[in-house]
mmCIF file of C-alpha atoms in Angstrom:
data_model
loop_
_atom_site.group_PDB
_atom_site.id
_atom_site.type_symbol
_atom_site.label_atom_id
_atom_site.label_comp_id
_atom_site.label_asym_id
_atom_site.label_seq_id
_atom_site.Cartn_x
_atom_site.Cartn_y
_atom_site.Cartn_z
ATOM 1 C CA MET U 1115 221.418 69.205 100.940
ATOM 2 C CA PRO U 1116 223.146 65.522 100.485
ATOM 3 C CA ASP U 1117 222.649 63.233 103.716
ATOM 4 C CA ASN U 1118 226.077 62.496 104.270
ATOM 5 C CA GLU U 1119 227.120 66.543 103.881
ATOM 6 C CA LYS U 1120 227.890 68.262 107.480
ATOM 7 C CA GLU U 1121 225.331 71.366 107.691
ATOM 8 C CA SER U 1122 227.936 74.379 108.203
ATOM 9 C CA ARG U 1123 226.873 76.499 111.168
ATOM 10 C CA ARG U 1124 225.984 79.519 109.113
ATOM 11 C CA GLU U 1125 223.599 77.176 106.828
ATOM 12 C CA PHE U 1126 222.074 75.728 109.679
ATOM 13 C CA LEU U 1127 221.296 79.755 111.354
ATOM 14 C CA ALA U 1128 220.223 80.882 107.649
ATOM 15 C CA ARG U 1129 217.784 77.636 107.915
ATOM 16 C CA ALA U 1130 216.841 78.388 111.619
ATOM 17 C CA ALA U 1131 216.241 82.062 111.228
ATOM 18 C CA THR U 1132 213.934 81.833 108.111
ATOM 19 C CA ALA U 1133 211.864 79.414 109.580
ATOM 20 C CA GLY U 1134 211.722 81.465 112.461
ATOM 21 C CA THR U 1135 210.561 84.285 110.525
ATOM 22 C CA ALA U 1136 207.936 82.260 108.517
ATOM 23 C CA PHE U 1137 206.673 81.045 112.108
ATOM 24 C CA MET U 1138 206.290 84.556 113.890
ATOM 25 C CA PHE U 1139 204.819 85.773 110.080
ATOM 26 C CA LEU U 1140 202.199 82.759 110.148
ATOM 27 C CA MET U 1141 201.546 83.446 114.097
ATOM 28 C CA SER U 1142 200.857 87.229 113.295
ATOM 29 C CA ALA U 1143 198.422 86.308 110.505
ATOM 30 C CA GLY U 1144 196.898 84.460 112.026
ATOM 31 C CA ALA U 1145 196.255 86.754 115.118
ATOM 32 C CA ALA U 1146 195.378 89.858 112.747
ATOM 33 C CA ALA U 1147 192.372 86.985 111.252
ATOM 34 C CA PHE U 1148 191.706 86.255 114.535
ATOM 35 C CA VAL U 1149 190.599 90.021 115.883
ATOM 36 C CA ALA U 1150 188.555 91.034 112.087
ATOM 37 C CA PHE U 1151 186.450 88.259 112.767
ATOM 38 C CA GLU U 1152 185.895 89.105 116.513
ATOM 39 C CA TYR U 1153 185.636 92.903 115.662
ATOM 40 C CA ILE U 1154 183.316 92.072 112.272
ATOM 41 C CA LEU U 1155 181.285 90.008 114.838
ATOM 42 C CA PRO U 1156 178.861 92.132 116.486
ATOM 43 C CA PRO U 1157 179.045 92.766 120.443
ATOM 44 C CA ALA U 1158 176.329 91.230 122.545
ATOM 45 C CA ARG U 1159 174.353 94.512 123.265
ATOM 46 C CA SER U 1160 173.204 94.340 127.086
ATOM 47 C CA MET U 1161 169.867 93.574 124.759
ATOM 48 C CA ASP U 1162 167.271 94.861 128.170
ATOM 49 C CA ILE U 1163 165.371 91.175 127.109
ATOM 50 C CA ALA U 1164 162.461 91.871 129.570
ATOM 51 C CA ASN U 1165 161.707 89.596 131.421
ATOM 52 C CA LYS U 1166 159.663 91.019 134.016
ATOM 53 C CA PRO U 1167 156.118 92.272 133.363
ATOM 54 C CA MET U 1168 155.266 95.579 130.951
ATOM 55 C CA LEU U 1169 152.476 97.673 131.879
ATOM 56 C CA ALA U 1170 150.830 97.966 128.181
ATOM 57 C CA GLY U 1171 147.945 99.751 129.671
ATOM 58 C CA SER U 1172 144.688 100.041 130.486
ATOM 59 C CA VAL U 1173 141.921 98.138 130.367
ATOM 60 C CA SER U 1174 139.437 100.919 128.598
ATOM 61 C CA GLU U 1175 142.525 101.332 126.175
ATOM 62 C CA ILE U 1176 141.638 98.808 124.010
ATOM 63 C CA PRO U 1177 137.845 97.971 123.102
ATOM 64 C CA ALA U 1178 136.940 94.626 122.113
ATOM 65 C CA GLY U 1179 137.919 94.095 118.783
ATOM 66 C CA LYS U 1180 141.021 97.153 118.753
ATOM 67 C CA SER U 1181 144.528 96.070 119.094
ATOM 68 C CA LYS U 1182 147.764 98.661 120.788
ATOM 69 C CA GLU U 1183 151.137 98.450 119.460
ATOM 70 C CA LEU U 1184 153.862 98.264 121.463
ATOM 71 C CA LEU U 1185 158.071 97.868 122.644
ATOM 72 C CA TYR U 1186 158.483 94.738 125.445
ATOM 73 C CA GLY U 1187 162.210 94.619 125.390
ATOM 74 C CA ASN U 1188 163.526 95.091 121.819
ATOM 75 C CA THR U 1189 159.884 92.861 120.679
ATOM 76 C CA ALA U 1190 157.192 94.433 119.222
ATOM 77 C CA VAL U 1191 153.997 93.112 120.637
ATOM 78 C CA LEU U 1192 150.210 93.339 119.577
ATOM 79 C CA VAL U 1193 147.732 93.208 121.881
ATOM 80 C CA ILE U 1194 144.430 92.915 121.203
ATOM 81 C CA ASN U 1195 140.894 92.209 122.198
ATOM 82 C CA VAL U 1196 138.624 89.373 121.670
ATOM 83 C CA LYS U 1197 135.371 89.692 122.636
ATOM 84 C CA GLY U 1198 136.737 91.092 126.754
ATOM 85 C CA GLU U 1199 139.528 88.849 126.612
ATOM 86 C CA PHE U 1200 143.079 89.900 125.751
ATOM 87 C CA LYS U 1201 146.018 88.702 124.157
ATOM 88 C CA ALA U 1202 148.959 89.524 123.488
ATOM 89 C CA PHE U 1203 151.014 88.443 120.476
ATOM 90 C CA ASN U 1204 155.229 88.871 119.342
ATOM 91 C CA ALA U 1205 154.209 90.890 116.283
ATOM 92 C CA LYS U 1206 157.364 89.119 114.731
ATOM 93 C CA CYS U 1207 155.892 87.302 111.324
ATOM 94 C CA THR U 1208 157.579 84.112 111.364
ATOM 95 C CA HIS U 1209 157.792 83.871 107.655
ATOM 96 C CA LEU U 1210 160.602 86.364 107.175
ATOM 97 C CA GLY U 1211 160.459 88.885 110.083
ATOM 98 C CA CYS U 1212 157.987 91.674 109.308
ATOM 99 C CA ILE U 1213 156.055 93.222 111.785
ATOM 100 C CA VAL U 1214 151.841 91.800 111.610
ATOM 101 C CA LYS U 1215 149.071 94.401 111.121
ATOM 102 C CA TRP U 1216 145.846 93.296 113.510
ATOM 103 C CA SER U 1217 142.804 93.799 110.698
ATOM 104 C CA GLU U 1218 139.818 94.992 113.328
ATOM 105 C CA SER U 1219 137.569 94.445 109.765
ATOM 106 C CA LYS U 1220 138.976 90.940 109.098
ATOM 107 C CA GLY U 1221 139.457 90.104 112.413
ATOM 108 C CA VAL U 1222 143.038 88.664 111.585
ATOM 109 C CA PHE U 1223 146.795 89.758 111.589
ATOM 110 C CA ILE U 1224 148.287 90.683 108.564
ATOM 111 C CA CYS U 1225 151.490 90.761 107.060
ATOM 112 C CA PRO U 1226 151.928 93.705 104.466
ATOM 113 C CA CYS U 1227 155.111 91.843 103.086
ATOM 114 C CA HIS U 1228 154.194 88.656 101.503
ATOM 115 C CA ASN U 1229 150.088 88.395 103.019
ATOM 116 C CA GLY U 1230 150.423 85.491 105.506
ATOM 117 C CA THR U 1231 147.643 86.182 107.840
ATOM 118 C CA PHE U 1232 146.976 84.747 111.527
ATOM 119 C CA ASP U 1233 143.878 84.237 113.600
ATOM 120 C CA THR U 1234 143.062 85.380 117.000
ATOM 121 C CA ASN U 1235 145.415 82.496 118.702
ATOM 122 C CA GLY U 1236 147.848 83.017 116.228
ATOM 123 C CA ASN U 1237 147.914 80.525 114.077
ATOM 124 C CA VAL U 1238 148.655 80.632 110.374
ATOM 125 C CA VAL U 1239 145.219 80.903 108.575
ATOM 126 C CA SER U 1240 146.639 81.717 104.810
ATOM 127 C CA GLY U 1241 150.119 82.225 103.470
ATOM 128 C CA PRO U 1242 153.707 81.020 103.682
ATOM 129 C CA PRO U 1243 154.400 81.286 107.536
ATOM 130 C CA PRO U 1244 155.563 78.417 108.874
ATOM 131 C CA ARG U 1245 154.759 78.141 112.462
ATOM 132 C CA PRO U 1246 152.060 80.301 114.710
ATOM 133 C CA LEU U 1247 153.546 83.924 115.992
ATOM 134 C CA GLY U 1248 154.989 83.611 119.247
ATOM 135 C CA ARG U 1249 152.520 83.886 122.512
ATOM 136 C CA ILE U 1250 153.059 86.524 124.876
ATOM 137 C CA ALA U 1251 151.566 85.905 128.331
ATOM 138 C CA VAL U 1252 149.053 88.745 129.274
ATOM 139 C CA GLN U 1253 147.684 89.432 132.899
ATOM 140 C CA VAL U 1254 145.017 92.336 133.901
ATOM 141 C CA LYS U 1255 145.099 93.140 137.353
ATOM 142 C CA GLU U 1256 142.655 96.467 138.451
ATOM 143 C CA ASP U 1257 141.869 97.359 135.475
ATOM 144 C CA LYS U 1258 145.878 97.516 133.836
ATOM 145 C CA ILE U 1259 146.896 94.944 131.616
ATOM 146 C CA TYR U 1260 150.239 93.871 131.565
ATOM 147 C CA VAL U 1261 152.418 91.848 128.900
ATOM 148 C CA GLY U 1262 155.225 89.783 129.014
ATOM 149 C CA GLY U 1263 156.891 87.388 132.571
ATOM 150 C CA GLU U 1264 155.628 84.100 132.978
ATOM 151 C CA SER U 1265 152.394 82.907 131.763
ATOM 152 C CA MET H 884 182.466 90.867 57.898
ATOM 153 C CA ILE H 885 181.246 93.858 55.718
ATOM 154 C CA PRO H 886 177.366 93.798 54.696
ATOM 155 C CA GLU H 887 176.582 93.649 50.862
ATOM 156 C CA ASP H 888 173.145 94.561 51.134
ATOM 157 C CA LYS H 889 171.731 98.321 50.687
ATOM 158 C CA GLY H 890 169.347 98.605 53.883
ATOM 159 C CA LEU H 891 170.210 101.851 55.982
ATOM 160 C CA TRP H 892 171.427 100.205 58.997
ATOM 161 C CA SER H 893 173.857 98.322 57.217
ATOM 162 C CA ARG H 894 175.515 101.523 55.030
ATOM 163 C CA PHE H 895 175.739 102.486 58.470
ATOM 164 C CA THR H 896 177.514 99.831 59.221
ATOM 165 C CA ARG H 897 179.894 99.947 56.480
ATOM 166 C CA TRP H 898 180.679 103.326 56.760
ATOM 167 C CA ALA H 899 181.396 103.296 60.554
ATOM 168 C CA HIS H 900 183.587 100.313 59.525
ATOM 169 C CA GLN H 901 185.587 102.477 56.586
ATOM 170 C CA SER H 902 185.130 106.053 58.832
ATOM 171 C CA LEU H 903 185.428 105.422 62.218
ATOM 172 C CA ASN H 904 188.225 102.891 62.652
ATOM 173 C CA LEU H 905 189.039 103.339 66.013
ATOM 174 C CA THR H 906 192.943 101.885 65.638
ATOM 175 C CA GLU H 907 193.720 104.600 63.348
ATOM 176 C CA ILE H 908 192.466 107.417 65.635
ATOM 177 C CA ALA H 909 194.051 105.428 68.773
ATOM 178 C CA ASP H 910 196.959 105.993 66.766
ATOM 179 C CA TRP H 911 196.926 109.333 64.819
ATOM 180 C CA PHE H 912 196.009 110.743 68.910
ATOM 181 C CA PHE H 913 199.304 109.289 70.259
ATOM 182 C CA THR H 914 201.590 109.934 67.536
ATOM 183 C CA PHE H 915 200.084 113.535 67.239
ATOM 184 C CA THR H 916 200.170 114.132 70.783
ATOM 185 C CA GLY H 917 203.908 112.788 70.990
ATOM 186 C CA LEU H 918 203.161 110.280 73.881
ATOM 187 C CA LEU H 919 203.532 107.151 71.791
ATOM 188 C CA TYR H 920 206.658 107.948 69.365
ATOM 189 C CA GLY H 921 208.005 110.435 71.400
ATOM 190 C CA GLU H 922 208.586 110.841 75.674
ATOM 191 C CA LEU H 923 206.327 108.155 76.846
ATOM 192 C CA ASP H 924 207.959 105.603 73.855
ATOM 193 C CA ARG H 925 211.588 106.520 74.943
ATOM 194 C CA ARG H 926 210.850 105.752 78.880
ATOM 195 C CA LEU H 927 208.223 102.487 78.225
ATOM 196 C CA ASP H 928 208.832 101.232 74.514
ATOM 197 C CA LEU H 929 204.910 100.882 73.794
ATOM 198 C CA ARG H 930 205.468 101.363 70.139
ATOM 199 C CA GLU H 931 205.040 98.127 69.367
ATOM 200 C CA ALA H 932 202.525 97.392 72.403
ATOM 201 C CA ILE H 933 199.979 99.497 72.061
ATOM 202 C CA PRO H 934 198.899 98.886 68.108
ATOM 203 C CA LYS H 935 199.059 95.089 68.442
ATOM 204 C CA ALA H 936 196.989 95.331 71.350
ATOM 205 C CA LEU H 937 194.235 97.873 69.504
ATOM 206 C CA LYS H 938 195.079 95.782 66.118
ATOM 207 C CA LYS H 939 193.831 92.205 67.708
ATOM 208 C CA PRO H 940 191.407 90.568 65.235
ATOM 209 C CA VAL H 941 187.889 89.920 65.998
ATOM 210 C CA PRO H 942 186.937 86.306 64.763
ATOM 211 C CA LYS H 943 184.672 85.901 61.611
ATOM 212 C CA HIS H 944 182.264 84.187 63.520
ATOM 213 C CA ILE H 945 181.161 86.805 66.516
ATOM 214 C CA ASN H 946 177.791 88.658 65.821
ATOM 215 C CA TRP H 947 175.926 90.715 68.482
ATOM 216 C CA LEU H 948 175.165 88.172 70.674
ATOM 217 C CA PHE H 949 179.035 88.360 71.491
ATOM 218 C CA CYS H 950 178.284 91.904 73.229
ATOM 219 C CA PHE H 951 176.298 91.061 76.632
ATOM 220 C CA GLY H 952 179.901 90.781 78.760
ATOM 221 C CA GLY H 953 180.590 93.969 77.788
ATOM 222 C CA THR H 954 177.637 95.956 77.793
ATOM 223 C CA THR H 955 177.538 94.497 81.101
ATOM 224 C CA PHE H 956 181.095 95.971 81.802
ATOM 225 C CA LEU H 957 180.012 99.530 79.871
ATOM 226 C CA PHE H 958 177.282 99.201 82.661
ATOM 227 C CA PHE H 959 179.735 98.485 85.063
ATOM 228 C CA LEU H 960 181.382 101.629 84.504
ATOM 229 C CA ILE H 961 178.457 103.918 84.750
ATOM 230 C CA GLN H 962 177.735 102.180 88.103
ATOM 231 C CA LEU H 963 181.326 103.273 88.945
ATOM 232 C CA VAL H 964 181.246 107.160 88.185
ATOM 233 C CA THR H 965 177.379 107.528 89.374
ATOM 234 C CA GLY H 966 178.183 105.823 92.624
ATOM 235 C CA ILE H 967 181.330 108.078 93.011
ATOM 236 C CA LEU H 968 179.406 111.210 92.199
ATOM 237 C CA LEU H 969 176.640 110.025 94.782
ATOM 238 C CA THR H 970 178.687 109.428 97.712
ATOM 239 C CA LEU H 971 180.081 112.944 97.871
ATOM 240 C CA TYR H 972 176.046 113.394 98.829
ATOM 241 C CA TYR H 973 175.485 110.606 100.238
ATOM 242 C CA ARG H 974 175.712 110.068 104.328
ATOM 243 C CA PRO H 975 175.387 106.536 105.909
ATOM 244 C CA ALA H 976 173.635 106.986 108.955
ATOM 245 C CA PRO H 977 169.931 106.178 109.865
ATOM 246 C CA GLU H 978 169.090 109.860 111.011
ATOM 247 C CA ALA H 979 171.183 111.453 107.740
ATOM 248 C CA ALA H 980 170.299 108.550 104.825
ATOM 249 C CA TYR H 981 166.930 108.976 103.601
ATOM 250 C CA GLU H 982 167.531 112.948 103.827
ATOM 251 C CA SER H 983 170.639 113.048 102.242
ATOM 252 C CA VAL H 984 169.283 110.761 99.406
ATOM 253 C CA ARG H 985 166.062 113.279 99.202
ATOM 254 C CA HIS H 986 168.533 116.048 99.288
ATOM 255 C CA ILE H 987 170.359 114.013 96.140
ATOM 256 C CA THR H 988 167.282 113.419 94.360
ATOM 257 C CA ASN H 989 165.627 117.272 95.113
ATOM 258 C CA ASP H 990 168.336 119.821 95.528
ATOM 259 C CA VAL H 991 171.000 119.131 94.390
ATOM 260 C CA ALA H 992 172.053 120.404 90.808
ATOM 261 C CA PHE H 993 171.211 117.293 88.501
ATOM 262 C CA GLY H 994 171.403 114.822 91.389
ATOM 263 C CA TRP H 995 167.553 113.075 90.383
ATOM 264 C CA LEU H 996 169.710 111.944 86.926
ATOM 265 C CA VAL H 997 172.871 110.481 88.981
ATOM 266 C CA ARG H 998 170.745 108.753 91.098
ATOM 267 C CA GLY H 999 168.321 107.779 88.098
ATOM 268 C CA VAL H 1000 170.950 106.363 86.175
ATOM 269 C CA HIS H 1001 172.876 104.339 88.766
ATOM 270 C CA ARG H 1002 169.489 103.239 89.472
ATOM 271 C CA TRP H 1003 168.372 102.136 85.958
ATOM 272 C CA SER H 1004 172.275 101.170 85.104
ATOM 273 C CA ALA H 1005 171.889 98.761 88.398
ATOM 274 C CA THR H 1006 168.642 96.850 87.075
ATOM 275 C CA LEU H 1007 170.446 96.697 82.959
ATOM 276 C CA MET H 1008 173.729 95.610 84.677
ATOM 277 C CA ILE H 1009 171.684 92.245 85.923
ATOM 278 C CA ILE H 1010 169.630 91.761 83.083
ATOM 279 C CA PHE H 1011 172.778 91.810 80.678
ATOM 280 C CA VAL H 1012 175.170 90.117 82.789
ATOM 281 C CA MET H 1013 172.194 87.322 83.121
ATOM 282 C CA LEU H 1014 171.818 87.840 79.255
ATOM 283 C CA HIS H 1015 175.977 87.079 78.511
ATOM 284 C CA MET H 1016 175.425 84.195 81.191
ATOM 285 C CA LEU H 1017 173.165 82.591 78.616
ATOM 286 C CA ARG H 1018 175.037 83.039 76.062
ATOM 287 C CA VAL H 1019 177.712 81.406 77.599
ATOM 288 C CA PHE H 1020 175.667 78.530 78.777
ATOM 289 C CA PHE H 1021 173.876 78.232 75.007
ATOM 290 C CA MET H 1022 176.995 78.263 73.000
ATOM 291 C CA GLY H 1023 179.028 76.305 75.055
ATOM 292 C CA ALA H 1024 181.333 78.696 76.144
ATOM 293 C CA TYR H 1025 181.714 77.717 79.288
ATOM 294 C CA LYS H 1026 183.733 74.021 78.113
ATOM 295 C CA PRO H 1027 187.487 73.181 78.774
ATOM 296 C CA PRO H 1028 189.678 75.218 78.454
ATOM 297 C CA ARG H 1029 187.488 78.420 79.463
ATOM 298 C CA GLU H 1030 185.651 76.386 82.668
ATOM 299 C CA LEU H 1031 187.993 79.354 85.010
ATOM 300 C CA ASN H 1032 186.478 81.829 83.112
ATOM 301 C CA TRP H 1033 183.127 80.478 83.750
ATOM 302 C CA LEU H 1034 183.722 80.064 87.684
ATOM 303 C CA VAL H 1035 185.561 83.809 87.642
ATOM 304 C CA GLY H 1036 182.010 84.686 86.257
ATOM 305 C CA THR H 1037 179.951 82.924 88.191
ATOM 306 C CA GLY H 1038 181.778 85.231 91.052
ATOM 307 C CA LEU H 1039 181.314 88.270 89.191
ATOM 308 C CA PHE H 1040 177.598 87.175 88.913
ATOM 309 C CA MET H 1041 177.746 87.093 92.511
ATOM 310 C CA ILE H 1042 178.841 90.273 93.379
ATOM 311 C CA THR H 1043 176.793 92.051 90.931
ATOM 312 C CA LEU H 1044 173.714 90.101 93.030
ATOM 313 C CA VAL H 1045 175.260 91.489 96.200
ATOM 314 C CA PHE H 1046 175.529 94.798 95.136
ATOM 315 C CA GLY H 1047 172.615 95.292 93.725
ATOM 316 C CA PHE H 1048 170.980 93.781 97.387
ATOM 317 C CA THR H 1049 173.613 95.905 99.459
ATOM 318 C CA GLY H 1050 172.882 99.182 97.565
ATOM 319 C CA TYR H 1051 168.605 98.702 97.957
ATOM 320 C CA LEU H 1052 169.154 99.443 101.446
ATOM 321 C CA LEU H 1053 171.084 102.354 101.421
ATOM 322 C CA PRO H 1054 168.287 105.268 100.572
ATOM 323 C CA TRP H 1055 166.824 104.194 104.002
ATOM 324 C CA ASP H 1056 162.886 103.783 103.001
ATOM 325 C CA GLN H 1057 160.587 101.882 104.126
ATOM 326 C CA LEU H 1058 160.954 99.733 101.373
ATOM 327 C CA ALA H 1059 164.521 99.376 101.513
ATOM 328 C CA TYR H 1060 163.957 98.693 105.132
ATOM 329 C CA TRP H 1061 161.215 95.153 104.699
ATOM 330 C CA ALA H 1062 163.318 94.584 101.494
ATOM 331 C CA THR H 1063 166.463 94.028 104.218
ATOM 332 C CA THR H 1064 164.703 92.384 106.830
ATOM 333 C CA VAL H 1065 163.119 89.621 104.443
ATOM 334 C CA GLY H 1066 166.188 89.268 102.743
ATOM 335 C CA THR H 1067 168.640 88.744 105.525
ATOM 336 C CA GLU H 1068 166.233 86.777 107.473
ATOM 337 C CA MET H 1069 165.967 84.464 104.482
ATOM 338 C CA ALA H 1070 169.963 83.790 104.838
ATOM 339 C CA GLY H 1071 168.919 83.548 108.295
ATOM 340 C CA ALA H 1072 167.175 80.068 107.466
ATOM 341 C CA VAL H 1073 170.343 78.518 106.265
ATOM 342 C CA PRO H 1074 171.152 75.041 108.074
ATOM 343 C CA VAL H 1075 173.161 75.203 111.501
ATOM 344 C CA LEU H 1076 175.385 78.799 109.366
ATOM 345 C CA GLY H 1077 172.007 80.491 109.574
ATOM 346 C CA LYS H 1078 172.092 82.815 113.137
ATOM 347 C CA PHE H 1079 175.369 83.072 112.059
ATOM 348 C CA LEU H 1080 174.802 84.889 108.967
ATOM 349 C CA LEU H 1081 172.090 86.669 110.120
ATOM 350 C CA LEU H 1082 174.574 88.380 112.857
ATOM 351 C CA ILE H 1083 176.977 88.664 110.570
ATOM 352 C CA MET H 1084 174.611 90.545 107.802
ATOM 353 C CA ARG H 1085 173.138 92.867 110.239
ATOM 354 C CA GLY H 1086 175.628 93.635 112.454
ATOM 355 C CA GLY H 1087 172.712 93.416 115.426
ATOM 356 C CA ALA H 1088 169.322 91.642 116.187
ATOM 357 C CA ASP H 1089 167.795 93.869 114.094
ATOM 358 C CA VAL H 1090 167.981 95.418 110.496
ATOM 359 C CA GLY H 1091 169.388 98.659 112.356
ATOM 360 C CA GLY H 1092 172.072 101.667 111.770
ATOM 361 C CA GLU H 1093 174.680 99.149 112.367
ATOM 362 C CA THR H 1094 173.399 97.061 109.355
ATOM 363 C CA LEU H 1095 173.675 100.479 106.878
ATOM 364 C CA THR H 1096 177.104 100.927 107.782
ATOM 365 C CA ARG H 1097 178.206 97.143 106.536
ATOM 366 C CA PHE H 1098 176.309 97.639 103.968
ATOM 367 C CA PHE H 1099 177.123 101.075 102.688
ATOM 368 C CA SER H 1100 180.837 99.411 103.780
ATOM 369 C CA ALA H 1101 180.427 96.322 101.918
ATOM 370 C CA HIS H 1102 178.570 98.953 98.760
ATOM 371 C CA CYS H 1103 181.432 101.079 98.477
ATOM 372 C CA ILE H 1104 184.755 99.815 99.420
ATOM 373 C CA ILE H 1105 184.668 95.677 99.811
ATOM 374 C CA LEU H 1106 182.539 95.328 96.676
ATOM 375 C CA PRO H 1107 184.170 97.366 94.527
ATOM 376 C CA ILE H 1108 187.618 96.017 95.265
ATOM 377 C CA ALA H 1109 186.916 92.275 94.436
ATOM 378 C CA ILE H 1110 184.627 93.406 91.456
ATOM 379 C CA PHE H 1111 187.895 94.986 90.178
ATOM 380 C CA PHE H 1112 190.030 92.029 90.962
ATOM 381 C CA LEU H 1113 187.798 89.681 89.521
ATOM 382 C CA LEU H 1114 187.608 91.442 86.260
ATOM 383 C CA GLY H 1115 191.036 92.295 86.267
ATOM 384 C CA PHE H 1116 191.109 88.127 86.259
ATOM 385 C CA HIS H 1117 187.872 87.703 84.246
ATOM 386 C CA PHE H 1118 189.418 89.628 81.353
ATOM 387 C CA VAL H 1119 193.103 88.400 81.467
ATOM 388 C CA ILE H 1120 192.020 85.209 80.703
ATOM 389 C CA LEU H 1121 189.805 85.937 78.032
ATOM 390 C CA ARG H 1122 192.182 87.931 76.219
ATOM 391 C CA ARG H 1123 194.708 84.914 76.970
ATOM 392 C CA GLN H 1124 192.148 82.437 75.604
ATOM 393 C CA GLY H 1125 190.757 84.764 72.806
ATOM 394 C CA ILE H 1126 187.274 84.367 72.408
ATOM 395 C CA SER H 1127 185.360 80.617 71.757
ATOM 396 C CA GLY H 1128 184.849 79.278 69.052
ATOM 397 C CA PRO H 1129 181.123 79.286 66.428
ATOM 398 C CA MET H 1130 178.846 76.871 67.928
#
């Protein structure tokens, strides 16, 4: 419409209605997109994150050179007995997240997925893992082994 | 384009060229059933369209290398049919998935065949989509004005790979579980976005029931819809621009 022509009331109302409808459509689309995005994100489950020491078993249960697997919260934990000293590690391989196994005969942790190996301190011996295994605190009280909590 | 030498194969192709004229067969079928020149044509005016579509000439320079894309599409159709059949018995829940796959394989009549064909056709589809891409690349068929179809094809290639990745989890055995753990962990290594991607893909901190339903939804609903539209786009562009020229 040329500038010098006056906008009629009918035209103004039509344009206002169009703009209002378009605005409402955009707002609804934005709200729908937001709802869909929030829906796709999984709810933050109350992942009973373990922060207190947990009973892992008795000392006699894990003789020297042996290991025990257990769940600490949602974390797979391996407790090993190295010549009488108990150590615990997060069993999740630092390469791509498979669960490592303790090999008694070789004295190392071995990941079955890509053959990453870790020594009794959790350090990488060979294979693709970029970092040592996560260390988990161990306490021995009166023949009982506790994992987790403060070290 | 009819070979002249006397070999068995060329005699067969010559016979096929002369006898199995698909255009005439289709024309005969529609005419005979009275559809094309009868009820349908009266309403939809198809008389010219169908023969024109069927009689589109194929350029002289094409050879078997030009069949990879069509072969990929053939395997896609096989995946569509066998995949729909598999969903009749498959149950996407952690307690039920492995057992339902075992049931399909061992109990259902020809279940082993449907599952086996779906699995092998998936592998062959990936192989042929790669051969197709190599053909397009080395013949320079991606060059202007066909860049858009190359981009659409790249999308189709990625969708095909994600089809493979998501389908691999569905049997819910040890191999599937740890392959998905490793695969999603790789996505988790992406800078900045990694943790978010990992959470979106797994539906939780670890691979679990939520991952299974997510992958099932992607494999059986989201990706089929996506590939349907992209394939349609791919073919419409191809038809509009024609097959690329000789090398």
